[in-house]
mmCIF file of C-alpha atoms in Angstrom:
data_model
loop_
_atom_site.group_PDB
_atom_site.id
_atom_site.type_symbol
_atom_site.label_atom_id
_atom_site.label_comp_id
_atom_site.label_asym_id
_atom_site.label_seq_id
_atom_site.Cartn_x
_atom_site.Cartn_y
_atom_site.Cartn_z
ATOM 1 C CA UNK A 1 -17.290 34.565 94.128
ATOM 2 C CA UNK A 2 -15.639 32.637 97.057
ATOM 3 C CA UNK A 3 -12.522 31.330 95.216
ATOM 4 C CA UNK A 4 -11.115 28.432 96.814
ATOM 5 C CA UNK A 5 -12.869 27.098 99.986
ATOM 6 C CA UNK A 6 -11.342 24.200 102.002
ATOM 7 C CA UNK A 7 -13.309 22.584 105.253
ATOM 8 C CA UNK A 8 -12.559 21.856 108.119
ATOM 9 C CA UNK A 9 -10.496 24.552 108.959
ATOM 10 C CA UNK A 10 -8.963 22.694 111.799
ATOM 11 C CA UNK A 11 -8.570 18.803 112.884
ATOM 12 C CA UNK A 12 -7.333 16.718 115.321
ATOM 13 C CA UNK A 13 -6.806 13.221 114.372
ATOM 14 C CA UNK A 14 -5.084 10.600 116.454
ATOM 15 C CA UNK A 15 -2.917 8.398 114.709
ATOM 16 C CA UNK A 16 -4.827 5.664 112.682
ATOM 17 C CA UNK A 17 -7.879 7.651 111.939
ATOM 18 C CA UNK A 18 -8.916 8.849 108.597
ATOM 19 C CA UNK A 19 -10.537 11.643 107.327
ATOM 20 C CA UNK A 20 -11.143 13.830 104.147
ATOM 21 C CA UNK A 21 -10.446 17.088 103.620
ATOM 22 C CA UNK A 22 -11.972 19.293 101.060
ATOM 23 C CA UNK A 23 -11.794 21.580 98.320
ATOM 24 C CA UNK A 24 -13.852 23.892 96.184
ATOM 25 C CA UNK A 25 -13.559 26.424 93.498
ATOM 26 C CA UNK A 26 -16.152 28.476 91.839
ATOM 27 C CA UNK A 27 -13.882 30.169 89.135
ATOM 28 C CA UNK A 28 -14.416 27.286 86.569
ATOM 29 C CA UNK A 29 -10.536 26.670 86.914
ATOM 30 C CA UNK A 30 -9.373 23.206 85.196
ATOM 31 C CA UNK A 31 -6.627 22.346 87.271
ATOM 32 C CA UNK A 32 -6.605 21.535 91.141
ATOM 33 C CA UNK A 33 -3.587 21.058 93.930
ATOM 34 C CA UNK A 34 -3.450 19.625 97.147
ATOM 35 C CA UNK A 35 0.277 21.166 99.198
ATOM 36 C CA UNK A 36 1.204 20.556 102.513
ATOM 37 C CA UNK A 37 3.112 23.177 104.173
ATOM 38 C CA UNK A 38 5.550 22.647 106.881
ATOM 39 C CA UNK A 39 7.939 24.805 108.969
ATOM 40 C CA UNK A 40 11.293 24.721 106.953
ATOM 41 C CA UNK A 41 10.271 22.932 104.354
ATOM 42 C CA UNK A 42 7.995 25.091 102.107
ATOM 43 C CA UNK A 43 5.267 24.368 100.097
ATOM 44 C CA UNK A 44 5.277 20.771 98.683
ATOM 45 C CA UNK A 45 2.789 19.441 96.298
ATOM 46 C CA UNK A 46 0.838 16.312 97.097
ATOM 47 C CA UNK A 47 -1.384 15.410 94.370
ATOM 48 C CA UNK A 48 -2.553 17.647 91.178
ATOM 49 C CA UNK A 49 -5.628 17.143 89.276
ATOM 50 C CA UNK A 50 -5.126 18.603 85.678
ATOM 51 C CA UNK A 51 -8.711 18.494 84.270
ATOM 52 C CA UNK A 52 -11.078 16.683 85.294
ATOM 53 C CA UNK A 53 -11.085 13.040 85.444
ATOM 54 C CA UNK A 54 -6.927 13.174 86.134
ATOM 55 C CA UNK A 55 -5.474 13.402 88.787
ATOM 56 C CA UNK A 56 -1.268 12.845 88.917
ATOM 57 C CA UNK A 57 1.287 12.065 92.243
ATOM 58 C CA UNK A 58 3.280 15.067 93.048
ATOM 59 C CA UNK A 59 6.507 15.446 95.014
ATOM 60 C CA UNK A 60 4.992 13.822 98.556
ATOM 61 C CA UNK A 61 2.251 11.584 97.676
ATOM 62 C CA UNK A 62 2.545 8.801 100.373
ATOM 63 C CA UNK A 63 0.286 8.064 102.929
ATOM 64 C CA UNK A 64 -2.675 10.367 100.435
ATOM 65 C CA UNK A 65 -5.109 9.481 98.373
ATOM 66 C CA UNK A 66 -7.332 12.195 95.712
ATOM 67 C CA UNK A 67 -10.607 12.592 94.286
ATOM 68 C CA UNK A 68 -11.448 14.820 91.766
ATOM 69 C CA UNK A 69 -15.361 14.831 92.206
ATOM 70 C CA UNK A 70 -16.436 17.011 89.111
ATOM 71 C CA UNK A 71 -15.075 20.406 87.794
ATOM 72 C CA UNK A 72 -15.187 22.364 91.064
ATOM 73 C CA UNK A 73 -14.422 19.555 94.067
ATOM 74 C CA UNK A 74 -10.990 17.832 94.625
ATOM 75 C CA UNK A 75 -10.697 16.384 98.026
ATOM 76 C CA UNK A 76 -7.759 14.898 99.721
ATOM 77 C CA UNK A 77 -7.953 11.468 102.306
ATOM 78 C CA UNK A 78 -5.912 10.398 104.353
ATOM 79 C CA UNK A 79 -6.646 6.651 105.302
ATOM 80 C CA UNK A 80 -4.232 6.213 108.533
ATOM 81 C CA UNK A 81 -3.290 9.644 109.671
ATOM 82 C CA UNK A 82 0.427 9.338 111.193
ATOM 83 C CA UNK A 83 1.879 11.878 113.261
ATOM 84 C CA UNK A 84 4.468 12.992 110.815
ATOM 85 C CA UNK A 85 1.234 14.106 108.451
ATOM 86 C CA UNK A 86 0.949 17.005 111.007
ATOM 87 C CA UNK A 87 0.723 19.989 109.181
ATOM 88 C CA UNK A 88 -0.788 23.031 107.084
ATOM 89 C CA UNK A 89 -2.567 21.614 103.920
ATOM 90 C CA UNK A 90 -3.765 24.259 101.141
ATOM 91 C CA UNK A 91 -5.663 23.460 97.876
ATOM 92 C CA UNK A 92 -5.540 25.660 94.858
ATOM 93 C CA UNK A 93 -6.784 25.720 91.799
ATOM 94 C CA UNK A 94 -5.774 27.271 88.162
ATOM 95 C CA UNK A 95 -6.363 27.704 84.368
ATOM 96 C CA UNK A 96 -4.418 27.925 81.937
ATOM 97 C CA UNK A 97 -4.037 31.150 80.087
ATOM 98 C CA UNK A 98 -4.163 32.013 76.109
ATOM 99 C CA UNK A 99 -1.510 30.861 74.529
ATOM 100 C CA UNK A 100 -0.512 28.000 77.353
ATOM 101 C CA UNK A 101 1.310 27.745 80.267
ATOM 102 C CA UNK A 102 1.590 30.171 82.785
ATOM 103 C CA UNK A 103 -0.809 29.387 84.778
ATOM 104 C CA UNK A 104 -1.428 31.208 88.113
ATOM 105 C CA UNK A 105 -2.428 29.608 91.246
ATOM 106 C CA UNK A 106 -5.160 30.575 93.478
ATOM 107 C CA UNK A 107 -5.227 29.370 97.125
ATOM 108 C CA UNK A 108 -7.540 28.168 99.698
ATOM 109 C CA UNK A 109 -7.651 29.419 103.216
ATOM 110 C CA UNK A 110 -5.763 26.139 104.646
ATOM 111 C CA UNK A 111 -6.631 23.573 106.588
ATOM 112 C CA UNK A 112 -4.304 22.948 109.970
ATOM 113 C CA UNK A 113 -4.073 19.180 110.943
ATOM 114 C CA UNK A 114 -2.552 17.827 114.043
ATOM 115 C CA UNK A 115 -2.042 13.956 114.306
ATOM 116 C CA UNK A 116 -1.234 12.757 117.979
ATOM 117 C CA UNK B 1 19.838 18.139 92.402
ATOM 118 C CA UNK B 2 17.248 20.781 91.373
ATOM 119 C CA UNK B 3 16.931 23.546 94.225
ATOM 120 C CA UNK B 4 15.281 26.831 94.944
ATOM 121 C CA UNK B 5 17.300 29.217 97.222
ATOM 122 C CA UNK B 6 15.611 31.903 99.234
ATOM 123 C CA UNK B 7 16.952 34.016 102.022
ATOM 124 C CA UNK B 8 15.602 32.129 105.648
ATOM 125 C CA UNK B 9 16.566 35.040 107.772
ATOM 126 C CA UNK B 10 13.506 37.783 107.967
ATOM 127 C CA UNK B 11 14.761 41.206 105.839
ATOM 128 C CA UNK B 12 14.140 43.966 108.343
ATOM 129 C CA UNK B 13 13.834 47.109 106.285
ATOM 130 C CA UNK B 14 12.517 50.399 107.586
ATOM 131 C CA UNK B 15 9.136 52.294 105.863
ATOM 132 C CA UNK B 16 10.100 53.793 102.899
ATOM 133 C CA UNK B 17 12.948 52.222 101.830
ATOM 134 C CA UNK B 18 13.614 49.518 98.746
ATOM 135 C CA UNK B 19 13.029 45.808 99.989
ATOM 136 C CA UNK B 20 15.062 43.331 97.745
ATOM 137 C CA UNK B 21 14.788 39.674 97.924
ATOM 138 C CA UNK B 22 16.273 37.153 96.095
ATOM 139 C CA UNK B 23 15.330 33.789 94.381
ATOM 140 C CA UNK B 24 18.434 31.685 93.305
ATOM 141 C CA UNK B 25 18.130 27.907 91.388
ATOM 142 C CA UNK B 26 19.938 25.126 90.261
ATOM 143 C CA UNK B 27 19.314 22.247 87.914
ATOM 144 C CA UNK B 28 16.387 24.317 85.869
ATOM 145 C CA UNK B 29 15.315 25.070 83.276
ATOM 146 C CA UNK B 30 12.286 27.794 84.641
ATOM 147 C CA UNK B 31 9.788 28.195 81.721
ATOM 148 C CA UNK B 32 8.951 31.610 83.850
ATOM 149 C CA UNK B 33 8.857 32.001 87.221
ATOM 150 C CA UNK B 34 6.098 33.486 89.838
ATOM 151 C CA UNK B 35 6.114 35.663 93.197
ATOM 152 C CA UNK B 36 3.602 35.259 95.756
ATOM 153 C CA UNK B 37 2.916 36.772 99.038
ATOM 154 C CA UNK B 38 1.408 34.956 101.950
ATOM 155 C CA UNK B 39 0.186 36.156 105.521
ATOM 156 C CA UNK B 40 0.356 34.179 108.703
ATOM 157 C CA UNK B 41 -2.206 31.850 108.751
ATOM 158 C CA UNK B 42 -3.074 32.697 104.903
ATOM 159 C CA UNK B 43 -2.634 31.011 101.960
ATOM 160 C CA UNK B 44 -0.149 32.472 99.298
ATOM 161 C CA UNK B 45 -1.465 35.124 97.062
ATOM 162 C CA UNK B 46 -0.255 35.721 93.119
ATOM 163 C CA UNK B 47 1.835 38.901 92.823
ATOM 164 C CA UNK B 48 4.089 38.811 89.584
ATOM 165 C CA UNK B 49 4.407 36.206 86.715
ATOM 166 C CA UNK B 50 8.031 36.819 84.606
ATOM 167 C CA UNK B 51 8.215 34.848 81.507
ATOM 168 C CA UNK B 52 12.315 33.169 80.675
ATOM 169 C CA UNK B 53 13.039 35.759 77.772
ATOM 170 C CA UNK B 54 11.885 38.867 79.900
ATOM 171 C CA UNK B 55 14.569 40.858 81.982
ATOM 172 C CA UNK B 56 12.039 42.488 84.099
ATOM 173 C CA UNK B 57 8.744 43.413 85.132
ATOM 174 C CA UNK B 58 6.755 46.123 86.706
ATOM 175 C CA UNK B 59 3.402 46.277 88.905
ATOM 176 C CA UNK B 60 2.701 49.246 90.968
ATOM 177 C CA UNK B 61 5.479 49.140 93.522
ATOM 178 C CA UNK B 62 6.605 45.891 92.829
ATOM 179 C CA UNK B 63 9.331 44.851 89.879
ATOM 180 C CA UNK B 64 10.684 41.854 89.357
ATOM 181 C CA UNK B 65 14.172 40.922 87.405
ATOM 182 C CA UNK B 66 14.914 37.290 85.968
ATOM 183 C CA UNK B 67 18.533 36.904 85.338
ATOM 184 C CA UNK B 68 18.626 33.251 83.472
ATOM 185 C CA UNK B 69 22.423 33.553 83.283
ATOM 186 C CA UNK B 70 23.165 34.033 86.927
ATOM 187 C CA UNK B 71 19.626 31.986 87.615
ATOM 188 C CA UNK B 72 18.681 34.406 89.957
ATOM 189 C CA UNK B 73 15.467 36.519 90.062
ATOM 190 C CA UNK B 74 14.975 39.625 92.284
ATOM 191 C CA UNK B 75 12.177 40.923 93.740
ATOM 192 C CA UNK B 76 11.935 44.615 94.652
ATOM 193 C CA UNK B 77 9.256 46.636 96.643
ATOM 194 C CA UNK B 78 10.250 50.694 96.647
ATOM 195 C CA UNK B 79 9.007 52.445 99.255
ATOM 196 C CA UNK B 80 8.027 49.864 101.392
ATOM 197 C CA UNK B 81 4.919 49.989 104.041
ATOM 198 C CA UNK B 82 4.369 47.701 107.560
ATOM 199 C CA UNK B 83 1.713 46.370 105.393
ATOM 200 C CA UNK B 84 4.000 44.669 103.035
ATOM 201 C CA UNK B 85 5.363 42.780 105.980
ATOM 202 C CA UNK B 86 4.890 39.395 104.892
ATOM 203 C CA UNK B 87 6.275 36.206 103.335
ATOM 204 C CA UNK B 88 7.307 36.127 100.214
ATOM 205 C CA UNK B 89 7.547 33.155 98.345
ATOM 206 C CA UNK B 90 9.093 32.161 94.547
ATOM 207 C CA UNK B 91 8.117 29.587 92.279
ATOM 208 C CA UNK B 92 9.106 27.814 88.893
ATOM 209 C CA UNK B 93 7.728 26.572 86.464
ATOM 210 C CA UNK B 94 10.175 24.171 83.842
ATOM 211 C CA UNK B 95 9.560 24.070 80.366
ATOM 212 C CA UNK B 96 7.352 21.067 79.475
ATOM 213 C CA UNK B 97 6.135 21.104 82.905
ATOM 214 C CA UNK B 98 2.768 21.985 84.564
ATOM 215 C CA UNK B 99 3.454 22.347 88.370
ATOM 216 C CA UNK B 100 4.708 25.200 89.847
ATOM 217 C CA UNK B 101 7.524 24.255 92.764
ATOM 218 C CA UNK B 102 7.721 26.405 95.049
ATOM 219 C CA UNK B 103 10.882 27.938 97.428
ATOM 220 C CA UNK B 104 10.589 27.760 101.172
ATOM 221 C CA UNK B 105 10.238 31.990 100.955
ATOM 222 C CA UNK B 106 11.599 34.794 102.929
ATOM 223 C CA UNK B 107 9.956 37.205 105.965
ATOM 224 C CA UNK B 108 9.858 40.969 105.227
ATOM 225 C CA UNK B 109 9.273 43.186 107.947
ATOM 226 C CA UNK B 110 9.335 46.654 107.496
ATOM 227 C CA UNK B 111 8.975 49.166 110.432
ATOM 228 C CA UNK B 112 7.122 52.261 110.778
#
């Protein structure tokens, strides 16, 4: 199993420019994430995608939009990359264990975006 | 506000000895809470889930306390390796809720 694959890996955008970045998981998890990760700040979640067909704002949804494709694919576009969208974004995926809640999240490898 | 408190200086332990960090919050109401570890360039990794009416719990090395009075959890390594240099990070979840938020996490190094 591969887990939680993102591409690209890297990307250099100049400000304006859009692009999608993407996420898979083959461990038949429900629920998706998209967090951006920035020095000081933490993890901070974007968009979530609770099963599929949902998908919900989270803390720093502006300037994002989400697709949840099918069961394994959520990808994450941004329509006019600005500067200050410069970061470290991870997807992650999880299910939700017997009895509810407490789910655990598994990660992706990252993807590192610079917008000049 | 709601807030998640960990250290931001590194912990520099040496091998062999106890690491303890520290997760404080205000303004929750953590369902249970969760420790990760994450690498540079890495994404986070699950460690330890501890559930609101449970004072502690154990995995290998690792133990966790969750202290809902003093909302505080603590998260111990005993006898620490350089390979648990890392960054660890904390995260709740609140009752009712779904998402996990997540501290900004603290750097252990430990020395040989």
């Amino acid at each position: 199993n591969a887990g939680v694959t993102q591409t690209p890996k890297f990307q250099v955008l100049k400000t304006g420019q859009s692009m999608t970045l993407q996420c898979a998981q083959d461990m038949n998890h429900n629920s998706m994430y998209w967090y951006r990760q920035d020095p000081g700040m933490g993890l901070r979640l974007i968009y979530y995608s609770a099963s599929e067909g949902t998908t919900d704002k989270g803390e720093v949804p502006n300037g994002y939009n989400v697709s949840r494709l099918n069961k394994r694919e959520f990808s994450l576009r941004l329509e006019s990359a600005a500067p200050s969208q410069t970061s470290v974004y991870f997807c992650a995926s999880s299910t939700r264990r017997r009895g509810g809640g407490q789910e655990t999240q598994y990660f992706g490898p990252g993807t590192r975006l610079l917008v000049l | 506000s709601q807030k998640i408190e960990q250290n931001s200086e590194a912990l520099n332990i040496q091998e062999g000895k106890t690491a303890t960090l520290t997760c404080n919050y205000t303004n929750y109401s953590p369902a249970y809470l969760q420790w990760y570890r994450q690498d540079p360039g890495r994404g986070p990794v699950f460690l330890l889930l501890i559930r609101e009416n449970e004072k502690e719990k154990r995995k290998e090395r690792l133990k966790v306390t969750f202290d809902t009075t003093l909302k505080q959890s603590l998260f111990h390594i005993t006898a620490s390796q350089p390979a648990d240099s890392a960054t660890y990070l904390c995260a709740l979840v609140s009752a009712g809720y779904s998402t996990l938020t997540f501290g900004k996490g603290t750097m252990l190094l430990v020395s040989p």
